[in-house]
Tab-separated table of C-alpha atoms and ligand atoms in Angstrom:
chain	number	residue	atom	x	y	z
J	1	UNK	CA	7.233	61.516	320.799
J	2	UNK	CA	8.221	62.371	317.234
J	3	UNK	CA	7.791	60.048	314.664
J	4	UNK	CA	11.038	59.495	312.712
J	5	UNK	CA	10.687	57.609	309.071
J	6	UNK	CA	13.926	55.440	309.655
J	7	UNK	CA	16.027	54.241	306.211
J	8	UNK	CA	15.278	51.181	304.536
J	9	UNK	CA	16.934	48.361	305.535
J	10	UNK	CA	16.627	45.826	302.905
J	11	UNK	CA	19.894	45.137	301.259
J	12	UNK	CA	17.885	45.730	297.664
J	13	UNK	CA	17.987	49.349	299.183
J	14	UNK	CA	20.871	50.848	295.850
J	15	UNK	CA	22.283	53.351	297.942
J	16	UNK	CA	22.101	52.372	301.544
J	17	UNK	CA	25.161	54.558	303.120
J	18	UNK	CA	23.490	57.290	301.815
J	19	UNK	CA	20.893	57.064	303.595
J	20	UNK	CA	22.462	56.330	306.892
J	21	UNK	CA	24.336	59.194	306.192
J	22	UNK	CA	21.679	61.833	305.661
J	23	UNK	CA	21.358	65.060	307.817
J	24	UNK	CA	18.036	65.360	308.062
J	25	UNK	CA	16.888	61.694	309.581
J	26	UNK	CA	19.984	62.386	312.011
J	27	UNK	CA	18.646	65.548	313.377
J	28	UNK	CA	15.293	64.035	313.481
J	29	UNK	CA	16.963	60.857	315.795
J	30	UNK	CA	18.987	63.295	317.996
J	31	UNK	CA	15.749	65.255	319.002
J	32	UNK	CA	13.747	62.522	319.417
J	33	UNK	CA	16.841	61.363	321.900
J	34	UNK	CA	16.503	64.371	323.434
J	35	UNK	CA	12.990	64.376	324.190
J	36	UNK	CA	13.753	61.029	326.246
J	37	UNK	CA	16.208	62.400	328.222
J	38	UNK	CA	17.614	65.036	330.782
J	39	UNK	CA	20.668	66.983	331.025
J	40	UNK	CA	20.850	66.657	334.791
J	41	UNK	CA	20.544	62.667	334.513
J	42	UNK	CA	23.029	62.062	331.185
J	43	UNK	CA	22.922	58.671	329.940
J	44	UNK	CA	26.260	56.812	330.336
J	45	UNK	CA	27.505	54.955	327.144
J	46	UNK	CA	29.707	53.053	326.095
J	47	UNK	CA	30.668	52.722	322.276
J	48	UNK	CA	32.953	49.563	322.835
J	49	UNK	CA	34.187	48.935	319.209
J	50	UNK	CA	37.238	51.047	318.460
J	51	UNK	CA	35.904	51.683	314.789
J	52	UNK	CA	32.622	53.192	316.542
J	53	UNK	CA	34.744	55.397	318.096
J	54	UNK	CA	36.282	56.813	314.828
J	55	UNK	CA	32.956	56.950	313.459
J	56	UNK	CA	31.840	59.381	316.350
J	57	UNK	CA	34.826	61.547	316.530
J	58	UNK	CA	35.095	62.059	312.659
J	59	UNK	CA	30.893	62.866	312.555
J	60	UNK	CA	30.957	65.148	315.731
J	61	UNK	CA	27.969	62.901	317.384
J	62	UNK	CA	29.717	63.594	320.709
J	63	UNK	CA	29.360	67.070	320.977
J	64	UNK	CA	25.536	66.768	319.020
J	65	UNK	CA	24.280	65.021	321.711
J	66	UNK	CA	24.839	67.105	323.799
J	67	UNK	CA	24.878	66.928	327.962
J	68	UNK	CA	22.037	64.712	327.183
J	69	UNK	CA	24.446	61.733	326.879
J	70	UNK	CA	27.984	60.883	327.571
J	71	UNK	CA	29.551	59.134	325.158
J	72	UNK	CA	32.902	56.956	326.540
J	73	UNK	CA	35.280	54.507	324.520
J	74	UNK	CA	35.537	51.190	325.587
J	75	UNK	CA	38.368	48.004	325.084
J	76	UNK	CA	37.258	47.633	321.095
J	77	UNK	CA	40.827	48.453	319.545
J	78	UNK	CA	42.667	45.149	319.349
J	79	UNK	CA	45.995	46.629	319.247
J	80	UNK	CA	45.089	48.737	322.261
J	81	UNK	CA	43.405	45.914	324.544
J	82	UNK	CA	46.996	43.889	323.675
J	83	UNK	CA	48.901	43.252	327.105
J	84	UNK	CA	51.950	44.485	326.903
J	85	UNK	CA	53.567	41.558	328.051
J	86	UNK	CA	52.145	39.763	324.824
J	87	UNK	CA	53.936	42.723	323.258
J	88	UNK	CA	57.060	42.333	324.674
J	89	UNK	CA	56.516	38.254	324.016
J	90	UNK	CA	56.556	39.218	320.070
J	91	UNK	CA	59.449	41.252	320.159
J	92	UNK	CA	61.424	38.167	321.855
J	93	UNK	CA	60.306	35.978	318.947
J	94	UNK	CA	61.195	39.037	316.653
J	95	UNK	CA	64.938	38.673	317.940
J	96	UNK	CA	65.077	34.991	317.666
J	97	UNK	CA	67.309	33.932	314.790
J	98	UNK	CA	65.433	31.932	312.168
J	99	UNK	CA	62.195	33.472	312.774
J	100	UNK	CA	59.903	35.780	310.827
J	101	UNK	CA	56.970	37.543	312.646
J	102	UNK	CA	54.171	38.638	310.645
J	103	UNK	CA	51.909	40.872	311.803
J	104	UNK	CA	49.180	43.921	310.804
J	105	UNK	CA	50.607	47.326	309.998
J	106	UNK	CA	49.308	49.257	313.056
J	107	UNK	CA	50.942	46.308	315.670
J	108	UNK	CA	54.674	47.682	314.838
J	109	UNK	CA	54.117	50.832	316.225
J	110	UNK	CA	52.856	49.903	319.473
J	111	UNK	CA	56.054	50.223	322.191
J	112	UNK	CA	56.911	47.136	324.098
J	113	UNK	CA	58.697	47.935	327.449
J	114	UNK	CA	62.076	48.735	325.701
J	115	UNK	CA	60.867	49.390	322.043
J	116	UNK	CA	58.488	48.890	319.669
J	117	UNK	CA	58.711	45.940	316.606
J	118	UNK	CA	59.108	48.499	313.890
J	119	UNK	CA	62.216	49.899	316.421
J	120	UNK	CA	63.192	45.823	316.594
J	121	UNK	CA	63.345	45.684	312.390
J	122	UNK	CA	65.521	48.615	311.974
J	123	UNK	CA	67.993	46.651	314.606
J	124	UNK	CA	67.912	43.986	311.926
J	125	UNK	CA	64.735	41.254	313.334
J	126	UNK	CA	62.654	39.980	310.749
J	127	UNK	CA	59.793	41.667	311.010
J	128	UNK	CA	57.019	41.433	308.239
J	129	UNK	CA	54.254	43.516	307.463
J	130	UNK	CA	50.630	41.180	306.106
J	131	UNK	CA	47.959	42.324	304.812
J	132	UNK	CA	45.925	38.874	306.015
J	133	UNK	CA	46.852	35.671	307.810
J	134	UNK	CA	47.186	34.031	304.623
J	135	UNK	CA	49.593	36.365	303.632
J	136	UNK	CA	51.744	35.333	306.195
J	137	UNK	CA	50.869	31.353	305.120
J	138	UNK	CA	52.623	32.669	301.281
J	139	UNK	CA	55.562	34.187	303.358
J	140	UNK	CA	56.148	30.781	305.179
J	141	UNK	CA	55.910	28.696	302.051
J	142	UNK	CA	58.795	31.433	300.164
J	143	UNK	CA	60.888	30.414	303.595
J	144	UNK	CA	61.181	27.049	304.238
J	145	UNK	CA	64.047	27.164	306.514
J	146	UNK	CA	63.157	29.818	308.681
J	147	UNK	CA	59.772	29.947	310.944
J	148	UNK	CA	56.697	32.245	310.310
J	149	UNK	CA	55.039	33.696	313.045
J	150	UNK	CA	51.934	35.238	312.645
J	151	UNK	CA	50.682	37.287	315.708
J	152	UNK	CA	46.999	36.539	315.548
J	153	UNK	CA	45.282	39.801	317.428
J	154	UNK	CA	41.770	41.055	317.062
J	155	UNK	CA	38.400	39.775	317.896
J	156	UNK	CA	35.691	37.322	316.732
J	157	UNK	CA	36.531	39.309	312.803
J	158	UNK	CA	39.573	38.454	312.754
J	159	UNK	CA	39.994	35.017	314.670
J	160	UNK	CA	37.930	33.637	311.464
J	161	UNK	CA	40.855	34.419	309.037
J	162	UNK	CA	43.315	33.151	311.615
J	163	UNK	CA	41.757	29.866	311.808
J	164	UNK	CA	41.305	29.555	307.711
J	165	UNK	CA	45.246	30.132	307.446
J	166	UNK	CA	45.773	27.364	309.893
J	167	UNK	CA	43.420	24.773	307.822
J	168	UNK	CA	45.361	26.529	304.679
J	169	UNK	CA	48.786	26.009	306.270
J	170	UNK	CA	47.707	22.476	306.898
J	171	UNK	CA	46.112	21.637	303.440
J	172	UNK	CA	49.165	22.816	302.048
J	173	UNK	CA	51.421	21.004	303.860
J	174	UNK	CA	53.279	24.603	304.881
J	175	UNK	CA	54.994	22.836	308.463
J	176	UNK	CA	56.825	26.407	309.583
J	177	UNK	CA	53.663	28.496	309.810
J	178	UNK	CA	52.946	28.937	313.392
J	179	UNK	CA	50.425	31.326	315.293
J	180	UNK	CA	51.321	33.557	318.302
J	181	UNK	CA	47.716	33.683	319.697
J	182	UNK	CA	46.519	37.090	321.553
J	183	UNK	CA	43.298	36.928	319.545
J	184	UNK	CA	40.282	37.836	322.112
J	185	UNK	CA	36.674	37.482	322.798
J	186	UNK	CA	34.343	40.484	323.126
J	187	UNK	CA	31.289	39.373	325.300
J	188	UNK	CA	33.085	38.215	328.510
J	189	UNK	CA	34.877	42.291	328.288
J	190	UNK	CA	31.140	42.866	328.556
J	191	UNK	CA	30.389	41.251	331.697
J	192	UNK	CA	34.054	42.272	332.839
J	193	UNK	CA	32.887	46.012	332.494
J	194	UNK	CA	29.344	45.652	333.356
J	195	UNK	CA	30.333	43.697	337.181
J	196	UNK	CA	33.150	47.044	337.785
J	197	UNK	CA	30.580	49.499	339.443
J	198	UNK	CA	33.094	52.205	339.366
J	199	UNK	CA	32.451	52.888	335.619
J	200	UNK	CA	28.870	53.547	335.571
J	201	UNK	CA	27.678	52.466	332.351
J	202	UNK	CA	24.112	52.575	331.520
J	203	UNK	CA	24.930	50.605	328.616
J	204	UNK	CA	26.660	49.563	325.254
J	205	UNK	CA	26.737	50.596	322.106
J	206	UNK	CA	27.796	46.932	319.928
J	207	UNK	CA	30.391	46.513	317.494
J	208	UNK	CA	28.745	46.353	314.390
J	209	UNK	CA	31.283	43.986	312.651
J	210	UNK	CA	31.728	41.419	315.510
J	211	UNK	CA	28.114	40.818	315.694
J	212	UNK	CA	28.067	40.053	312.119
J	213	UNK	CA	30.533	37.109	313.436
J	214	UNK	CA	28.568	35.998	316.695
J	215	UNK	CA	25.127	37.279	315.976
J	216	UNK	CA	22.948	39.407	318.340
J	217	UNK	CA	22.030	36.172	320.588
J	218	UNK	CA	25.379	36.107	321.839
J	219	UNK	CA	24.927	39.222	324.294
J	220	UNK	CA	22.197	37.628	325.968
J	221	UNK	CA	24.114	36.324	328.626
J	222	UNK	CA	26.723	39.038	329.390
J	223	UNK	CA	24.197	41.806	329.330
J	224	UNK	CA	20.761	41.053	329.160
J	225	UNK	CA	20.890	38.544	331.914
J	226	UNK	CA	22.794	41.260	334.185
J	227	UNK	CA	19.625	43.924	332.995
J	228	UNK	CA	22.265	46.072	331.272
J	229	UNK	CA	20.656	47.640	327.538
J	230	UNK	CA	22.308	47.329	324.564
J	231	UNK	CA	22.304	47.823	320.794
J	232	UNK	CA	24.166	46.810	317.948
J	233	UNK	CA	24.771	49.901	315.757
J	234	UNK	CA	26.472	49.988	312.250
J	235	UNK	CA	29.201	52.701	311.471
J	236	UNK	CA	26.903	55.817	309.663
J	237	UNK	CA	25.944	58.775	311.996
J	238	UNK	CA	22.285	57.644	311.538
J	239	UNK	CA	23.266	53.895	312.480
J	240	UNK	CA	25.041	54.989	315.639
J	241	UNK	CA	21.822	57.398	316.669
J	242	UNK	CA	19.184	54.789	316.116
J	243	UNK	CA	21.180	52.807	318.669
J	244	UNK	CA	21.232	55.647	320.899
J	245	UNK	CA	17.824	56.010	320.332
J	246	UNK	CA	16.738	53.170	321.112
J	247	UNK	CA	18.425	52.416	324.304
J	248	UNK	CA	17.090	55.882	325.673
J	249	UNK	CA	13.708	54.097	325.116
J	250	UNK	CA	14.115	51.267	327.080
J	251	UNK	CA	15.432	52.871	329.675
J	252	UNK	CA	12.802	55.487	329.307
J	253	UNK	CA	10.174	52.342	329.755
J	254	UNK	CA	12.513	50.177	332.006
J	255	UNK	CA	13.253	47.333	329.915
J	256	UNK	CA	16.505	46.146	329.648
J	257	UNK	CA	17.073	44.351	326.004
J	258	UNK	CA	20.097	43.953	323.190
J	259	UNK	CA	18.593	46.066	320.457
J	260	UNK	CA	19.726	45.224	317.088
J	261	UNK	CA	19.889	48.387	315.277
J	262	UNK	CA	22.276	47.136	312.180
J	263	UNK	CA	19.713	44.228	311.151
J	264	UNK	CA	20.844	44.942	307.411
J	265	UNK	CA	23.964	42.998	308.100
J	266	UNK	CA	23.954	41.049	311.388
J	267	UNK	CA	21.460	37.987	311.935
J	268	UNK	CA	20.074	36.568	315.384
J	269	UNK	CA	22.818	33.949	315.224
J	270	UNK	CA	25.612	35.962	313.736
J	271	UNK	CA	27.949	33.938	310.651
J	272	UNK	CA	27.323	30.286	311.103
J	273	UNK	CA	30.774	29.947	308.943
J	274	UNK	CA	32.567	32.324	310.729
J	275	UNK	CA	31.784	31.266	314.081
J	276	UNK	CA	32.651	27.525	312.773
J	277	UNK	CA	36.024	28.340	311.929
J	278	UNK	CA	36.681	29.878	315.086
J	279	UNK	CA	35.281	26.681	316.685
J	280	UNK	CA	37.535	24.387	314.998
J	281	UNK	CA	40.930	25.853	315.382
J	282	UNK	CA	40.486	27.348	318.825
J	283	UNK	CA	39.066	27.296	322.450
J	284	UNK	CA	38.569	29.866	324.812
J	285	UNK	CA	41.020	30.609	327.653
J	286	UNK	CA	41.721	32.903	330.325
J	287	UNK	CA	43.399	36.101	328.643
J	288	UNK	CA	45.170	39.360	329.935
J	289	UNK	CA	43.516	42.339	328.494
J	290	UNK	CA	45.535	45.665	328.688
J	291	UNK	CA	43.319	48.056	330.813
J	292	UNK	CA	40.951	44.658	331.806
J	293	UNK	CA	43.698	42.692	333.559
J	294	UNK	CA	43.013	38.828	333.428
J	295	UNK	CA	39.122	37.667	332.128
J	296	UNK	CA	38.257	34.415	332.136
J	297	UNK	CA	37.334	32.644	328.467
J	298	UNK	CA	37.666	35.777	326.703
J	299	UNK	CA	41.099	34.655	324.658
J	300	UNK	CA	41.115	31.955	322.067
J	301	UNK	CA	44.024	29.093	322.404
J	302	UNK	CA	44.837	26.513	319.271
J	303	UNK	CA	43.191	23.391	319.754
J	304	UNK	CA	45.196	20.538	320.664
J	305	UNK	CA	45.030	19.038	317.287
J	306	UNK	CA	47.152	22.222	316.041
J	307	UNK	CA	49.751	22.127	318.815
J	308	UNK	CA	52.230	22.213	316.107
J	309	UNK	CA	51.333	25.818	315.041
J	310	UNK	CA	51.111	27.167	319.037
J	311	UNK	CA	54.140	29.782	318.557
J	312	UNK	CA	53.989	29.336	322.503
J	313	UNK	CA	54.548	25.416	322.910
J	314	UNK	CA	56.853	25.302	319.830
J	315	UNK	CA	59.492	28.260	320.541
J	316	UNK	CA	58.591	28.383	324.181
J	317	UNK	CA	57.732	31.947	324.504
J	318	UNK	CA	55.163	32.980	327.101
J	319	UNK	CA	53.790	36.693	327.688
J	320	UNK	CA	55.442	38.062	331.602
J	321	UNK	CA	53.567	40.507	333.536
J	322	UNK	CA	55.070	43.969	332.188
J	323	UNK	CA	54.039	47.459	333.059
J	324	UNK	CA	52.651	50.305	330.980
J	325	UNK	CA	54.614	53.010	329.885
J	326	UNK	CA	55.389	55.307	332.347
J	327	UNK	CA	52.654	58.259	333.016
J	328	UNK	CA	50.172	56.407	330.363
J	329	UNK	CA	46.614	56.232	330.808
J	330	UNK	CA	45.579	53.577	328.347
J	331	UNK	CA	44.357	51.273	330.520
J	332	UNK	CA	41.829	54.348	332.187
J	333	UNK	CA	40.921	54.946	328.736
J	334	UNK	CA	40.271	51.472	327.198
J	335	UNK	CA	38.029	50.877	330.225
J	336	UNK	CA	36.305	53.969	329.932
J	337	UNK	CA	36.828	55.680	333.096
J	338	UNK	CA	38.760	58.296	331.707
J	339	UNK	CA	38.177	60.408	328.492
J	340	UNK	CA	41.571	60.254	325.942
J	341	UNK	CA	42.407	64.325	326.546
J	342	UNK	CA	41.984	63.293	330.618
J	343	UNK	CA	45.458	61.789	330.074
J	344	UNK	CA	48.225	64.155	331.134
J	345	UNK	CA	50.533	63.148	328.154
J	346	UNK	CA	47.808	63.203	325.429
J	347	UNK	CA	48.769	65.992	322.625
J	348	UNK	CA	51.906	66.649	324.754
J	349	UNK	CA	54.515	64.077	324.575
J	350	UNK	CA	52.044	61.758	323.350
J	351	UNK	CA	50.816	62.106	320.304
J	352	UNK	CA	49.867	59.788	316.574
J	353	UNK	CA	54.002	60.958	314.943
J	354	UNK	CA	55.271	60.387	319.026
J	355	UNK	CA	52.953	57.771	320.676
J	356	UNK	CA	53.434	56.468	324.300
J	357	UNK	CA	50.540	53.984	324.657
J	358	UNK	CA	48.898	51.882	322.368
J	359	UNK	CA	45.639	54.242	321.945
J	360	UNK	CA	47.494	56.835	320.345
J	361	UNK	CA	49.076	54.051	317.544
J	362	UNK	CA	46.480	52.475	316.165
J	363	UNK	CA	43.668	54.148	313.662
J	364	UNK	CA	40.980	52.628	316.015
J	365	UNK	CA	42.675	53.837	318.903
J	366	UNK	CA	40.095	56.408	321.160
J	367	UNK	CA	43.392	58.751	321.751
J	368	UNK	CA	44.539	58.971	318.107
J	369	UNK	CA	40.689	59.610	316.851
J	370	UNK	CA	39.927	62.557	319.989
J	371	UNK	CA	43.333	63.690	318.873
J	372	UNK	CA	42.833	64.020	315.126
J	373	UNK	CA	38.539	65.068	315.497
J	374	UNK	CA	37.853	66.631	318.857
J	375	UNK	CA	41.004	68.944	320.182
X	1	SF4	FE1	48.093	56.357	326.424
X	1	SF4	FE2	48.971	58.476	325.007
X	1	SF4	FE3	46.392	58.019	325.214
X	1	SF4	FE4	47.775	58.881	327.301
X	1	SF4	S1	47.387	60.010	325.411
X	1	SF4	S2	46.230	57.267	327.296
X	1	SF4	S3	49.702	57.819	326.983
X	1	SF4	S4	47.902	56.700	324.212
C-alpha cells in the first residue's frame, strides 16, 4: 500500500486549509482508496452532515472516487430534517397577534403545508430574520409588549447558542423571550439509520462541527457498539478523503472503529462548555425527524426550570402530524435511500428560485448542492 505523507495537524501549522486543500496529497489518498477497494463491491457511505455534502459536490469527490465508493447524503441539514408539522407549528405562532418569530435566514423559505414563513410576512406576520439567538434576545428587549419567539433548529452547534440566549434572556431580566424548540440530536439519527437494513450503509462519514461539540467518544455507542465504521472528517477535499481512507482500511482489516480524522479541531470528549450549556437548559426527548419519523432522545426540550421560555407550554402550540409536499422525495433523500436527481421533481418544478421540499431551500440542503455542482 502506498505511503501517503498526510498534512500537519498541529494548529501552529500557518496555513492549514492549504494544505487540506492540495491536489497532489488528494490524488495520492484517492489511489491509495482505490487500492483497498473493488468496483464490483462499492463501499456504501454516508456523509451525514449537510455541510459535508456541499463540500463534496462543490470539490467533485463524488465522481473522483469513482465506482469504487458510493457516496449518499444523510439527515445533516437542520432545516431539511425539520418535520413539517413543526413547520406548520411556526407559521401558527407567526399569525398570532402580538408575537414575533425569529428565526435563521434559510428557515423562511422552507413551505409549510399551505405556505412558507417568508409567504406568511408578506401577508403581514411578524416574521424576523437573526443572525444568532441572541439576536433575537436584543429584538425581545426593543419589544416589550409583544412576544419573541425564537425557533431554535439545528444540532449539538447550535443548541449551545440557544441555551446561552436563554441564561442571557434570564440575566437580563428580558421575560418575553421564549424558545420554540425543534433543536435535535445527531447520534440517536445514527443508530436510527444504522438499525433500517434497507439502506445499506457500510458506514459514516461525521460531521466535523458537531463533534467539535460532543467529541469523538460520543459515537461509541450508536456505532461502534452496533460494529458500524466511522470517521470524523473536516470540510477540505483532503479532510473528507482521509476519512474515506481510513474507513476502507478497517473494513479492509475487519475492524469496526470511529476514526477521528479532523483531530486538529475535535477532542476525545468534544467542548466541555458547549456540551454544558446544552446540559443546563435542555433534556433530551422523543423528536419527529422529517425523513426519520419519531426517534427516541434525539430532540432537546427546556428544562423545567425554564418553563417560562417553552413557546409550547406558554402559547400552547404543538407540532400535528402533516404531510410532505405532494410528489417530494425529501424524506428518501435525507435518509439516503435515494440520490437528490432520483426525485422526479428535482430541476423540474423543483428547483433553489422554485423549491418544493426543504432540500432544495437550504444551502446545506443535498438537492440544492447536486443541483448547483453535479447536473
Ligand atoms: Fe424534495 Fe425538491 Fe429534492 Fe425532490 S428535488 S427531494 S421535491 S427538495
Amino acid at each position: 500500500m502506498a505511503t501517503v505523507a498526510e498534512p500537519a495537524r498541529e494548529a501552529r501549522n500557518p496555513d492549514l486549509t492549504r494544505e487540506f486543500r492540495r491536489p497532489d496529497l488528494a490524488r495520492a489518498i484517492l489511489d491509495r482508496i482505490k487500492a483497498r477497494l473493488t468496483a464490483a463491491q462499492p463501499l456504501r457511505l454516508m456523509e451525514v452532515c449537510g455541510t459535508h455534502t456541499v463540500a463534496i459536490s462543490r470539490s467533485g469527490l463524488r465522481s473522483l472516487l469513482g465506482p469504487e465508493v458510493d457516496l449518499v447524503s444523510g439527515p445533516g441539514c437542520p432545516v431539511c430534517v425539520t418535520s413539517q408539522g413543526d413547520i406548520d407549528a411556526m407559521l401558527e405562532l407567526a399569525g398570532r397577534s402580538g408575537v414575533i418569530v425569529a428565526t435563521y435566514g434559510d428557515m423562511v423559505r422552507v413551505p409549510g403545508s399551505r405556505r412558507s414563513l417568508l409567504e406568511a410576512r408578506a401577508a403581514g406576520a411578524r416574521v424576523e430574520v437573526v443572525y444568532s439567538a441572541l439576536d433575537a434576545v436584543r429584538l425581545a428587549a426593543a419589544n416589550p409588549g409583544d412576544k419573541v419567539v425564537f425557533l431554535g433548529v439545528g444540532f449539538e452547534t447550535t443548541a449551545p447558542g440557544t441555551a446561552l440566549a436563554m441564561e442571557a434572556a434570564e440575566h437580563e431580566g428580558v421575560r418575553n423571550f421564549l424558545i420554540y424548540s425543534a433543536h435535535k440530536l445527531v447520534p440517536p439519527a445514527l443508530a436510527a439509520l444504522v438499525a433500517d437494513p434497507e439502506l445499506g450503509i457500510a458506514g459514516f462519514i461525521l460531521p466535523g462541527h458537531v463533534s467539535v461539540v460532543i467529541g469523538r467518544r460520543a459515537y461509541l455507542e450508536p456505532l461502534a457498539a452496533r460494529r458500524i465504521p466511522a470517521a470524523i472528517a473536516g470540510f477540505e477535499p483532503v479532510d473528507i478523503l482521509l476519512a474515506v481512507d481510513r474507513m476502507a482500511e478497517m473494513l479492509g482489516a475487519g475492524r469496526t472503529e470511529v476514526a477521528n480524522a479532523y483531530a486538529r479541531a475535535v477532542a476525545e470528549e468534544g467542548n466541555p462548555l458547549a456540551r454544558a450549556a446544552i446540559e443546563r437548559c435542555f433534556v433530551p426527548v422523543t423528536a419527529t425527524w422529517r425523513g426519520l419519523g419519531e426517534i427516541p432522545g434525539s430532540g432537546l426540550a427546556l428544562r423545567p426550570h425554564l418553563a417560562a421560555r417553552d413557546a409550547r407550554e406558554k402559547l400552547g402550540v404543538a407540532a400535528r402530524e402533516a404531510p410532505d409536499p405532494p410528489g417530494c422525495s425529501c424524506g428518501d433523500v435525507l435518509r439516503g435511500k435515494i440520490k437528490p436527481t432520483a426525485c422526479p421533481l428535482f430541476g423540474g418544478p423543483c428547483t433553489p428560485t422554485a423549491p418544493v421540499g426543504p432540500c432544495m431551500v437550504s444551502t446545506e440542503g443535498a438537492c440544492a448542492a447536486y443541483y448547483r455542482y453535479e447536473r
